[in-house]
XYZ file of N, CA, C and O in Angstrom:
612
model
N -11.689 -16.769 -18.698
C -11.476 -17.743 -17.662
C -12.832 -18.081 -17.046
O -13.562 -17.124 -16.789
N -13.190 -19.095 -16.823
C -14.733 -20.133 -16.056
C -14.293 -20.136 -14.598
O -13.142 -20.175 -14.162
N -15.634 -20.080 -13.827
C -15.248 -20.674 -12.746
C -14.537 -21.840 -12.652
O -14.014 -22.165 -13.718
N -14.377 -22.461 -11.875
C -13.960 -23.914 -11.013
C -14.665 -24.606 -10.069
O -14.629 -24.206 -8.905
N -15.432 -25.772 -10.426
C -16.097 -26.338 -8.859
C -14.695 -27.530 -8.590
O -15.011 -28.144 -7.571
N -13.951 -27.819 -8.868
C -13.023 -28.312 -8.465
C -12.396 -27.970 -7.531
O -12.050 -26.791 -7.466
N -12.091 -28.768 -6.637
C -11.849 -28.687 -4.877
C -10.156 -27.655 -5.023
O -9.325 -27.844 -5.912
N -10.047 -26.708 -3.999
C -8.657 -26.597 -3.946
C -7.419 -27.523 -3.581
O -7.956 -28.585 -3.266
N -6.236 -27.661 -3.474
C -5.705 -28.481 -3.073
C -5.583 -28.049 -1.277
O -5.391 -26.979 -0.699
N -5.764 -29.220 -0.881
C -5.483 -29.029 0.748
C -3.714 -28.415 1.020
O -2.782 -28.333 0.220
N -3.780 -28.143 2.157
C -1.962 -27.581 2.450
C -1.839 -26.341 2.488
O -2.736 -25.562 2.810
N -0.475 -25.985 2.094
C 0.463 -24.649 1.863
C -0.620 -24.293 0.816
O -0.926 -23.112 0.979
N -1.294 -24.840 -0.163
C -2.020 -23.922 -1.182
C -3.314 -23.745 -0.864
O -3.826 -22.950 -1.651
N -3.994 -24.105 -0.127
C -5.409 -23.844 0.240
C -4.902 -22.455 1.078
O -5.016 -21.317 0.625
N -4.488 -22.699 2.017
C -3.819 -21.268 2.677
C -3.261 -20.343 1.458
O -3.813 -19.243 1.458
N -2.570 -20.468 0.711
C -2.126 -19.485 -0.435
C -3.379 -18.922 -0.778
O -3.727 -17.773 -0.504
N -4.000 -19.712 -1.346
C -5.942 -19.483 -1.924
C -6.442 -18.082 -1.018
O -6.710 -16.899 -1.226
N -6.364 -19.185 0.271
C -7.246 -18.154 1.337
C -6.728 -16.494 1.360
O -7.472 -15.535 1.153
N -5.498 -16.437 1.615
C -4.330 -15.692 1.898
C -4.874 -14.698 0.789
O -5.350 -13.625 1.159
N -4.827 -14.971 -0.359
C -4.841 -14.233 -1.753
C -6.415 -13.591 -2.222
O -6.722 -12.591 -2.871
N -7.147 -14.564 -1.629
C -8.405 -14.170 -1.362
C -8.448 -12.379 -0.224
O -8.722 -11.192 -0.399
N -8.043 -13.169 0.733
C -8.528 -12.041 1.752
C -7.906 -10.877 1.375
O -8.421 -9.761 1.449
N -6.324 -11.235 0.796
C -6.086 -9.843 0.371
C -6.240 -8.880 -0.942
O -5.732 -7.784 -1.181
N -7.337 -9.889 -1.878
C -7.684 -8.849 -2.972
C -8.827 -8.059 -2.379
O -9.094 -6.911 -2.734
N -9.475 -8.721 -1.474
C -10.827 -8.549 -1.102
C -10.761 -7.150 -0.304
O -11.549 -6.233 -0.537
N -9.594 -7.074 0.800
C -8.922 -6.084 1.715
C -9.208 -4.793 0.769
O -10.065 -3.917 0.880
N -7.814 -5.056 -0.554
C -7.500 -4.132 -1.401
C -8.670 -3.347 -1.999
O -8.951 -2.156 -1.869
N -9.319 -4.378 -2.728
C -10.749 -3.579 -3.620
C -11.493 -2.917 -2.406
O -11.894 -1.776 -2.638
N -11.709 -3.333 -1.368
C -12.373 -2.561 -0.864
C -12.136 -1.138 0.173
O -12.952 -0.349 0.649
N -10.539 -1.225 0.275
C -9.745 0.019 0.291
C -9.681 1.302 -0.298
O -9.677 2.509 -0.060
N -9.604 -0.075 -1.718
C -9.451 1.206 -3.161
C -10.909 1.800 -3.243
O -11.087 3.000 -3.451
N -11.645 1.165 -3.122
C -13.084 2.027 -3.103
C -13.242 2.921 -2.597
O -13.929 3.801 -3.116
N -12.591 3.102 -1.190
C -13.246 3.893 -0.340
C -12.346 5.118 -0.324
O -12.663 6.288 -0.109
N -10.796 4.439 -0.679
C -9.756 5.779 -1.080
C -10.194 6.541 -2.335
O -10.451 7.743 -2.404
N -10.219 5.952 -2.969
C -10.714 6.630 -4.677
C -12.368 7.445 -4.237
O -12.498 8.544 -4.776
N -13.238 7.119 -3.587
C -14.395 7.942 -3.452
C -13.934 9.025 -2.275
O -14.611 10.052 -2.257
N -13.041 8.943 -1.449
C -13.423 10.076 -0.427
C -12.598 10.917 -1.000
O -13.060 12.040 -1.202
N -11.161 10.650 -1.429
C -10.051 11.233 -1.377
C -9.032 11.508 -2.755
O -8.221 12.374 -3.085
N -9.530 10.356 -3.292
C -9.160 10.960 -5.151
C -8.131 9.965 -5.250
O -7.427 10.222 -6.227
N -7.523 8.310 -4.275
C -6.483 8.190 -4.390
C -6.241 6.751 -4.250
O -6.751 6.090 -3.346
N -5.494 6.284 -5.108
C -5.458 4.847 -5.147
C -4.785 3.900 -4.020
O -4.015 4.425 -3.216
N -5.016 2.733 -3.957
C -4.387 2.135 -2.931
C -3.157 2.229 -2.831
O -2.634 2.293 -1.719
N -2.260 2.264 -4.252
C -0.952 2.423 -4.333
C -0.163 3.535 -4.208
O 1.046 3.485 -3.985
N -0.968 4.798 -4.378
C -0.529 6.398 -4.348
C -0.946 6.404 -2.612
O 0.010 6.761 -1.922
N -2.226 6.063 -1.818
C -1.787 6.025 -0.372
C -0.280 5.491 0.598
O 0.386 6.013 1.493
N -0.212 3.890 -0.329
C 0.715 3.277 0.105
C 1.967 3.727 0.156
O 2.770 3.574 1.076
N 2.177 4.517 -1.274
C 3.607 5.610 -1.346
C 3.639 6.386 -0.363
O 4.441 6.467 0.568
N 2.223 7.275 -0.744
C 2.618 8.538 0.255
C 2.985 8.277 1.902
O 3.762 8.955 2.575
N 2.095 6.947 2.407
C 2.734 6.651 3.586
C 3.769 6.031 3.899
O 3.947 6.195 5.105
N 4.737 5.255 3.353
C 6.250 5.035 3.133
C 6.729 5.679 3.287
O 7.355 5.611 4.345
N 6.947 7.038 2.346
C 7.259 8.404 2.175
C 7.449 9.052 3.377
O 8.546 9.263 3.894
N 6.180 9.422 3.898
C 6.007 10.023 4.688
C 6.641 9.819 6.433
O 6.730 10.583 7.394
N 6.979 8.416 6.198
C 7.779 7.844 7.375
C 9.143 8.049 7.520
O 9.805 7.751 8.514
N 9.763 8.847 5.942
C 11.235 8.610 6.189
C 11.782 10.214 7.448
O 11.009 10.940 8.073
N 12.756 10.253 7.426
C 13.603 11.260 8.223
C 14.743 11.878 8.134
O 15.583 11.279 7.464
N 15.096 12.994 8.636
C 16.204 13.674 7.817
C 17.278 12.860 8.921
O 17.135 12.226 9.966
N 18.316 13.230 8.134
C 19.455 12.657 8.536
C 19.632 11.353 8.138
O 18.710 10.712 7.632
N 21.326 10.656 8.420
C 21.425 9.468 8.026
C 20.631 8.436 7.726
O 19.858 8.087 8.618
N 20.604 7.770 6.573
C 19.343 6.773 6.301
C 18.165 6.741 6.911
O 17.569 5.827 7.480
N 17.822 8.214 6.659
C 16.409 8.453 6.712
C 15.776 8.565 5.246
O 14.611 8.957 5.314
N 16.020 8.435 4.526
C 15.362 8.309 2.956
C 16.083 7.192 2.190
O 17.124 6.547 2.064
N 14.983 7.373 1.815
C 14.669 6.284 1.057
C 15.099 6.267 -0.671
O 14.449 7.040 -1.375
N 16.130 5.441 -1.328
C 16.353 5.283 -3.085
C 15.089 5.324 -3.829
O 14.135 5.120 -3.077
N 14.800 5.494 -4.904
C 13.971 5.227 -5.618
C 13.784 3.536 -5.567
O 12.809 3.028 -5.013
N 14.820 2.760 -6.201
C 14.504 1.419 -5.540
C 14.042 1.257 -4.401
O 12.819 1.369 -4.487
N 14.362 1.046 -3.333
C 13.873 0.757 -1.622
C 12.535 1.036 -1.874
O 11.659 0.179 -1.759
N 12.282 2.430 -2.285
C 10.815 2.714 -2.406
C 9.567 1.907 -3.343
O 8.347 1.868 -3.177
N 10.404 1.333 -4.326
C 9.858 0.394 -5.059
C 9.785 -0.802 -4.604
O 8.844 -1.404 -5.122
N 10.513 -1.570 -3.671
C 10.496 -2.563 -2.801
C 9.551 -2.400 -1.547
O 9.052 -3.338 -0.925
N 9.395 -1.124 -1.290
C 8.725 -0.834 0.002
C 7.212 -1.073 -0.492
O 6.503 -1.766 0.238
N 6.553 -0.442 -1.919
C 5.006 -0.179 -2.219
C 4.983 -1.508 -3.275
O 3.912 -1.780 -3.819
N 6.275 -2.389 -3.575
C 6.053 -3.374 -3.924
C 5.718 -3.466 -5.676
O 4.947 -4.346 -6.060
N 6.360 -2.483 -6.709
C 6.128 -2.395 -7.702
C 7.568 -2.410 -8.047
O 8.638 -2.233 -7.463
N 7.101 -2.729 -9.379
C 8.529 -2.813 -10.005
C 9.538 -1.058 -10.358
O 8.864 -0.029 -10.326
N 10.560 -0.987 -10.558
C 11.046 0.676 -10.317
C 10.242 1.461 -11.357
O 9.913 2.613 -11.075
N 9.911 0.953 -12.489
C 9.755 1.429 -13.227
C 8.062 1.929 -13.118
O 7.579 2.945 -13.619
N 7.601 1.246 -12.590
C 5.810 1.220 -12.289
C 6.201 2.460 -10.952
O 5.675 3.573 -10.952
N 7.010 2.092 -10.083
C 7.245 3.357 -8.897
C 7.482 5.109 -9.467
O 7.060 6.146 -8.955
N 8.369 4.889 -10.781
C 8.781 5.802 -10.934
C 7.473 6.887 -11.451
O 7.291 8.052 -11.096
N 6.602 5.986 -12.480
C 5.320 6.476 -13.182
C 4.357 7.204 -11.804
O 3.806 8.297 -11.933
N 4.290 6.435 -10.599
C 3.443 6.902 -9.523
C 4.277 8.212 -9.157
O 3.729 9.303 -8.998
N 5.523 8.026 -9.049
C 5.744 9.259 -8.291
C 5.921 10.431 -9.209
O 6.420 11.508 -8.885
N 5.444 10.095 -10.428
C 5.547 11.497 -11.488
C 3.729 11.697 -11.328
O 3.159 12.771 -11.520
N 3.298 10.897 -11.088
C 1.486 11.379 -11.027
C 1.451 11.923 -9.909
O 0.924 13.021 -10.090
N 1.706 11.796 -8.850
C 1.869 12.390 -7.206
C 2.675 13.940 -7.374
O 2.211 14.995 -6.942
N 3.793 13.816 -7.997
C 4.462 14.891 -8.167
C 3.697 16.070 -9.168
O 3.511 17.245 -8.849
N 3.368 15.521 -10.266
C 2.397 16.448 -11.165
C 1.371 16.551 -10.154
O 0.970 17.693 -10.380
N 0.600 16.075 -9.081
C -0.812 16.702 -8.384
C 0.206 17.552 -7.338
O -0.446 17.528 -6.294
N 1.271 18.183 -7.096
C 1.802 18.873 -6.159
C 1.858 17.851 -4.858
O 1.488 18.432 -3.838
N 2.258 16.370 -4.630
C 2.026 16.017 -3.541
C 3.464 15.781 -3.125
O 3.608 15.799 -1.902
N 4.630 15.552 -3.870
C 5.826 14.769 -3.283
C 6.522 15.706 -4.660
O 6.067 15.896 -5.788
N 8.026 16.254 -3.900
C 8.911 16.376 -4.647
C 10.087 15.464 -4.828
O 10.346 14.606 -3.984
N 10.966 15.671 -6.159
C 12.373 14.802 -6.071
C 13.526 15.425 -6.030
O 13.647 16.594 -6.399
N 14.547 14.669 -5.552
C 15.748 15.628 -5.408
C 17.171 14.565 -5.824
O 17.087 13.377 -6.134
N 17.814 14.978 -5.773
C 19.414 14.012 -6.104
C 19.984 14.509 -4.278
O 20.060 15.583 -3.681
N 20.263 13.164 -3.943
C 21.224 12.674 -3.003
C 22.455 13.930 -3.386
O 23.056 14.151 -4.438
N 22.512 14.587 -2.084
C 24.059 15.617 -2.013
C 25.023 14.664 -1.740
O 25.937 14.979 -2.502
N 25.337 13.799 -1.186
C 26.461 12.704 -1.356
C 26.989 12.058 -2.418
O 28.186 12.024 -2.702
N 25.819 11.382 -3.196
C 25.298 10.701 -4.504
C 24.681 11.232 -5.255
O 23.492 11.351 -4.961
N 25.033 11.669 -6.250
C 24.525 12.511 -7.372
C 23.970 11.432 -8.373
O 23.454 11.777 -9.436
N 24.084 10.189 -8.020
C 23.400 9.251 -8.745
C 21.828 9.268 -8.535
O 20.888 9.435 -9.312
N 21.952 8.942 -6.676
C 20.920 8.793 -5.741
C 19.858 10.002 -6.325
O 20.172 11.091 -6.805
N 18.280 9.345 -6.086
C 17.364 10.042 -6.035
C 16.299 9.746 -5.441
O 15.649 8.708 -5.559
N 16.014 10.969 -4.552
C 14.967 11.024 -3.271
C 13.966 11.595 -3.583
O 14.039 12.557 -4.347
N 12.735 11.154 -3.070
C 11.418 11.566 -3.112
C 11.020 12.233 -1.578
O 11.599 11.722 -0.620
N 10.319 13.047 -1.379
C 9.719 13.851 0.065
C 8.424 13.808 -0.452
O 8.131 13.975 -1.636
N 7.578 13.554 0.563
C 5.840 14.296 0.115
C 6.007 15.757 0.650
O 7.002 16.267 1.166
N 4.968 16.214 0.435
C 4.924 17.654 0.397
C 4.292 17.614 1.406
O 3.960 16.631 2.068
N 3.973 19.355 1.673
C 2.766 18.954 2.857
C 1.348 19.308 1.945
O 0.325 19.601 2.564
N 1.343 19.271 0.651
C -0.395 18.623 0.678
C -0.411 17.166 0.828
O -1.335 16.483 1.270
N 0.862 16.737 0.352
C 1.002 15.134 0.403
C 0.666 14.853 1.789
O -0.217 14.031 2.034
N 1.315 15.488 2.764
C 1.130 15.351 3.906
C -0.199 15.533 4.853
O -0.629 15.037 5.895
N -0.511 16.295 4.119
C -2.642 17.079 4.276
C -2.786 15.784 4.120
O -2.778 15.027 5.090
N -2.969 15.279 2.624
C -4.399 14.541 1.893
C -3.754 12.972 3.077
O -4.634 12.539 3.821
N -3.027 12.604 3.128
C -2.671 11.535 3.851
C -2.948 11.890 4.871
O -3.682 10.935 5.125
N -3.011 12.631 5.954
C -3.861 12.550 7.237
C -5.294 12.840 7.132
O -6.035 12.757 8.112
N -5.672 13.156 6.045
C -7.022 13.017 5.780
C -7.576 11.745 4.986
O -8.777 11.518 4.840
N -6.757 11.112 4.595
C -7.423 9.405 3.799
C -7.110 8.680 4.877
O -7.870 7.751 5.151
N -6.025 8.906 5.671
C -5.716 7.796 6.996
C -7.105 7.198 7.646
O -7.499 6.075 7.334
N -7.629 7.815 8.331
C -9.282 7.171 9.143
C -9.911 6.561 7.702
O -10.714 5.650 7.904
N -9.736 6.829 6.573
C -11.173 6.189 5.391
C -10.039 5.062 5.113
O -10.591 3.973 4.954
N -8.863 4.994 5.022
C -7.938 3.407 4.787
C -8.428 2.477 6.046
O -8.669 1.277 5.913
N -8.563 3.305 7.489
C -8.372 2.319 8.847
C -10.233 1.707 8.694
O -10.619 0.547 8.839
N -10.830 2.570 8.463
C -11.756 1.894 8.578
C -12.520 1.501 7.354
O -13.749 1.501 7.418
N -11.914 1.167 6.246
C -12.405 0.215 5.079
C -11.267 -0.802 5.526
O -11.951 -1.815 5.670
N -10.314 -1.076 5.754
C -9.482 -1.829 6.407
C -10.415 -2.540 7.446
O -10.494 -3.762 7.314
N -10.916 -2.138 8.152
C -11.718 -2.749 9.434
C -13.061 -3.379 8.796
O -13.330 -4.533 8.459
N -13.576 -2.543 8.770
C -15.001 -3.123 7.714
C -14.290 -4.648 6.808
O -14.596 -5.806 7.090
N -13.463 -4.297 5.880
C -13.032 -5.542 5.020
C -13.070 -6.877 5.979
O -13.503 -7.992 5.688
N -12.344 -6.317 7.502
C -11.795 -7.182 7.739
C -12.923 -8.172 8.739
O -12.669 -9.301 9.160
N -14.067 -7.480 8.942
C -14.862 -7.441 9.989
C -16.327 -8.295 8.975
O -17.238 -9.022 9.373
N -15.973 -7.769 7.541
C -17.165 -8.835 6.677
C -15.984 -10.424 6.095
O -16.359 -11.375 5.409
N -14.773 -10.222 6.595
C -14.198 -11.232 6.092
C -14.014 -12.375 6.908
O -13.849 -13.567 6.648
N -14.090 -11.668 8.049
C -14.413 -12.451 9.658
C -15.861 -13.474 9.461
O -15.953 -14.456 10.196
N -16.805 -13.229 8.589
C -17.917 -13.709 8.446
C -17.859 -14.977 7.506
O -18.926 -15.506 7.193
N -16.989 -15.350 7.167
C -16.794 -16.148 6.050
C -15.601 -17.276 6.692
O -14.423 -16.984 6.896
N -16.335 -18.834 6.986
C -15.461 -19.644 7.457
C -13.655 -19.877 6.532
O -12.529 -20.083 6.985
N -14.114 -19.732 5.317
C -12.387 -20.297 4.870
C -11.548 -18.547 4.995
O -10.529 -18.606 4.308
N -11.691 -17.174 5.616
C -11.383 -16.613 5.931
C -11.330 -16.284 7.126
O -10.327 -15.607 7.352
N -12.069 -16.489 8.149
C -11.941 -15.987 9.534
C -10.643 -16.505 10.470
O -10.012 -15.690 11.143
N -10.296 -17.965 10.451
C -8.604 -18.037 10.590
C -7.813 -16.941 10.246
O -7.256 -16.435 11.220
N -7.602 -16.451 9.248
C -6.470 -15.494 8.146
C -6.766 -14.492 9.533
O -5.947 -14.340 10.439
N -8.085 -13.870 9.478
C -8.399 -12.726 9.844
C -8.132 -13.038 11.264
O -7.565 -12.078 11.786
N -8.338 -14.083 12.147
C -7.892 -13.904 13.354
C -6.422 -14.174 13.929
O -6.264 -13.965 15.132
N -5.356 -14.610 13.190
C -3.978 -14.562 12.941
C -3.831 -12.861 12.902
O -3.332 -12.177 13.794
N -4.453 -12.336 11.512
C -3.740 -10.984 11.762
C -4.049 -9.750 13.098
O -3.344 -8.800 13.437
N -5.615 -10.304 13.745
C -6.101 -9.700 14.656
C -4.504 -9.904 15.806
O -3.840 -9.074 16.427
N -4.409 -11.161 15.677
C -3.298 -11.676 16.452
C -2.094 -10.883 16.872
O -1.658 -10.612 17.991
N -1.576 -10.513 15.369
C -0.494 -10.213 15.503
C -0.522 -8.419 15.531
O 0.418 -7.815 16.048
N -1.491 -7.810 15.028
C -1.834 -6.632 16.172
C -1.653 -6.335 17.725
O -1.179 -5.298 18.188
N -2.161 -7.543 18.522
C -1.481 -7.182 19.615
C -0.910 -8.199 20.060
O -1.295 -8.633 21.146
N -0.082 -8.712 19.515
C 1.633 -9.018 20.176
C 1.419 -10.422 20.292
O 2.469 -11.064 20.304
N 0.153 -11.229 20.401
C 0.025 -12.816 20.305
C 0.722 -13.277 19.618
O 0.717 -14.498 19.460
C-alpha cells in the first residue's frame, strides 16, 4: 500500500480518519510501554482489567462471550488470550454452578499483582499519547472532547 496526497473526505469521515488515527497512535504507544515494563500486551492488560472488575454474587461475572465483547475480540481470539494468561498463572476458569454450559474466568492474584503494577505505566503512556497528540491540529479536537468527557463536560 503507497501513501495518499489525496485530500480526505470532509464530514463523518474526516472525523472517522481522525478518530482512527488517534486511536492507533494511543494503542502503539501503550503497547510499548506495557510490553517493556511489564511483559504485557494491550489486549492481555485490557482482559485482565475487565476481569478484574467483576464480583461475586449475582451477575458479577462475566460469559466467555461478554468478555469477548467487553476486550472487543472475536470469542475465539478471547478464548486463545485467556489460555496465554492462564498458562502464565494469571486468571483461572471455571463452569458456572447454575450453568454447566457457562464458563467463567477470575484473574488470580498474580493477575491481580502484575495489573496493579502495569496500571501507572498504561495511565501514563495513555497521558503522554495523549499530551503529544494534543500537539497536532487534526487531533487536538478528538483529544479535547475526551479531556471533556473525563470530567463530566
Amino acid at each position: 500500500m503507497t501513501a495518499t496526497t489525496d485530500p480526505v473526505p470532509a464530514g463523518p469521515a474526516q472525523g472517522w480518519y481522525a478518530l482512527s488515527l488517534l486511536h492507533n497512535r494511543i494503542e502503539a504507544h501503550i503497547e510499548r510501554a506495557l510490553e517493556a515494563g511489564h511483559g504485557l500486551s494491550v489486549r492481555e492488560f485490557s482482559l485482565l482489567d475487565v476481569l478484574s472488575r467483576q464480583h461475586p454474587g449475582e451477575g458479577g461475572h462475566l460469559r466467555m462471550a461478554q468478555v469477548a465483547d467487553a476486550v472487543v475480540l472475536s470469542q475465539s481470539a478471547t478464548t486463545r488470550l485467556v489460555t496465554r494468561l492462564e498458562d502464565r498463572g494469571l486468571l483461572t476458569r471455571y463452569l458456572c454452578a447454575t450453568d454447566r454450559r457457562g464458563i467463567y474466568t477470575d484473574v488470580g492474584e498474580d493477575g491481580l499483582a502484575l495489573l496493579a503494577q502495569a496500571r501507572p505505566t498504561h495511565d501514563e503512556a495513555l497521558r503522554q499519547a495523549l499530551a503529544d497528540a494534543a500537539t497536532q491540529p487534526e487531533l487536538a479536537p478528538l483529544v479535547e472532547a475526551l479531556e471533556g468527557l473525563g470530567t463530566g463536560a
